[in-house]
C-alpha positions in Angstrom: 111.5 86.4 128.9 109.3 87.7 126.1 105.8 86.9 127.1 104.1 87.5 123.8 106.6 86.4 121.2 105.2 84.9 118.1 107.2 82.1 116.5 106.9 81.9 112.7 108.4 78.9 110.8 108.8 79.8 107.1 108.9 76.9 104.7 109.3 76.9 100.9 106.8 74.8 98.8 107.9 71.5 97.4 109.2 71.0 93.9 107.2 71.6 90.8 107.9 70.7 87.2 108.7 74.3 86.5 111.3 74.3 89.3 113.0 71.4 87.5 112.8 73.2 84.1 114.1 76.5 85.7 110.9 78.3 84.7 109.8 81.3 86.7 106.6 80.6 88.5 105.7 83.8 90.4 101.9 84.0 90.6 101.4 81.2 88.1 99.5 78.4 89.8 101.7 75.4 89.2 101.1 72.3 91.3 103.6 70.0 93.0 105.2 67.2 91.0 105.8 63.7 92.5 109.0 64.8 94.2 107.3 67.9 95.7 104.5 65.7 97.1 107.2 63.4 98.7 109.0 66.5 100.1 105.7 67.7 101.6 105.2 64.3 103.3 108.8 64.4 104.6 108.3 67.9 105.9 105.3 66.8 107.9 107.3 63.9 109.4 110.3 66.2 110.2 108.1 68.8 112.0 105.7 66.3 113.6 106.9 67.3 117.1 106.6 71.0 116.5 103.9 72.9 118.3 101.7 74.6 115.7 98.7 76.8 116.5 98.0 77.8 112.9 99.3 77.1 109.4 99.3 79.7 106.6 100.4 79.4 103.0 100.3 81.3 99.8 96.9 80.6 98.2 98.7 79.0 95.2 98.3 75.2 95.0 101.9 74.3 95.3 102.1 76.1 98.7 98.7 75.0 99.9 99.5 71.3 99.2 102.9 71.6 100.9 101.3 73.2 103.9 98.4 70.8 104.0 100.7 67.8 104.7 102.1 69.7 107.7 98.7 71.0 108.9 97.0 67.6 108.7 99.4 66.0 111.2 98.7 68.8 113.6 94.9 68.6 113.1 94.8 72.1 111.6 93.6 73.6 108.3 95.6 75.7 105.9 94.7 79.3 105.7 95.5 80.5 102.1 96.8 84.1 101.9 97.6 85.9 98.7 100.0 88.2 100.6 102.3 85.2 101.0 102.6 84.6 97.3 106.1 84.7 95.8 107.0 87.8 93.7 104.8 88.4 90.6 107.2 88.3 87.6 104.8 89.5 84.9 106.2 88.8 81.4 109.0 86.6 82.9 106.5 84.0 84.2 106.6 80.7 82.4 110.0 81.5 80.9 113.4 79.9 81.8 116.3 82.0 82.9 117.9 81.5 79.5 114.7 82.6 77.7 114.4 85.7 79.9 118.0 86.7 79.1 117.5 86.1 75.3 114.0 87.8 75.0 114.4 90.6 77.5 118.2 91.3 77.9 118.0 94.8 79.5 115.2 93.7 81.9 117.1 90.5 82.7 120.2 92.5 83.7 118.2 94.7 86.0 116.6 91.7 87.6 119.9 89.9 88.1 121.4 93.0 89.6 118.5 92.9 92.2 117.4 96.4 91.3 114.8 97.0 94.0 112.8 99.5 91.8 112.6 97.1 88.8 109.6 95.0 88.0 109.1 93.1 84.8 106.1 94.4 82.7 103.0 93.2 84.5 104.9 92.2 87.6 106.1 93.6 91.0 109.1 95.5 91.9 111.3 94.0 94.6 110.2 96.8 96.9 106.5 96.2 96.3 107.0 92.4 96.9 108.9 93.1 100.1 106.2 95.5 101.4 103.4 93.0 100.5 105.1 90.0 102.1 106.2 91.8 105.3 102.7 93.3 105.8 101.2 89.9 105.3 103.4 88.2 107.8 103.0 91.1 110.3 99.2 90.7 110.0 99.4 86.9 110.7 101.7 87.5 113.7 99.3 90.1 115.1 96.4 87.6 114.9 98.5 84.9 116.6 100.4 86.8 119.3 102.3 84.4 121.5 101.5 81.4 119.3 103.5 79.3 116.9 
């Protein structure tokens, strides 16, 4: 038996208008739409019996609002953490997939090929995103050793 295992449940934020429009959000602070708010409520109901010791989310509103529904049921607060943000897409943010392909064809190809060293101008490489996210989750796990 692992005495100090930390259990992390990862959940994606609820739907936003930009999800529906296939716009890249990245670090843009886009809130939940009505469907996303309902999804957050359903998430809270689905996980109502889960033991939770802490709730963390990206500091962006869509993630905080999704997590807040879950945290409220457990009597917890949401800890916003920028390390948990999705990848920063720089010049791609706010554009649809089709717009990215049309406006930035070479960059679009590298992105679609999942080139780990590529980052759109002003954004993060896949490698940098991975390092940031893993470090953020590791720090949270270290603060909550043996918890959920």
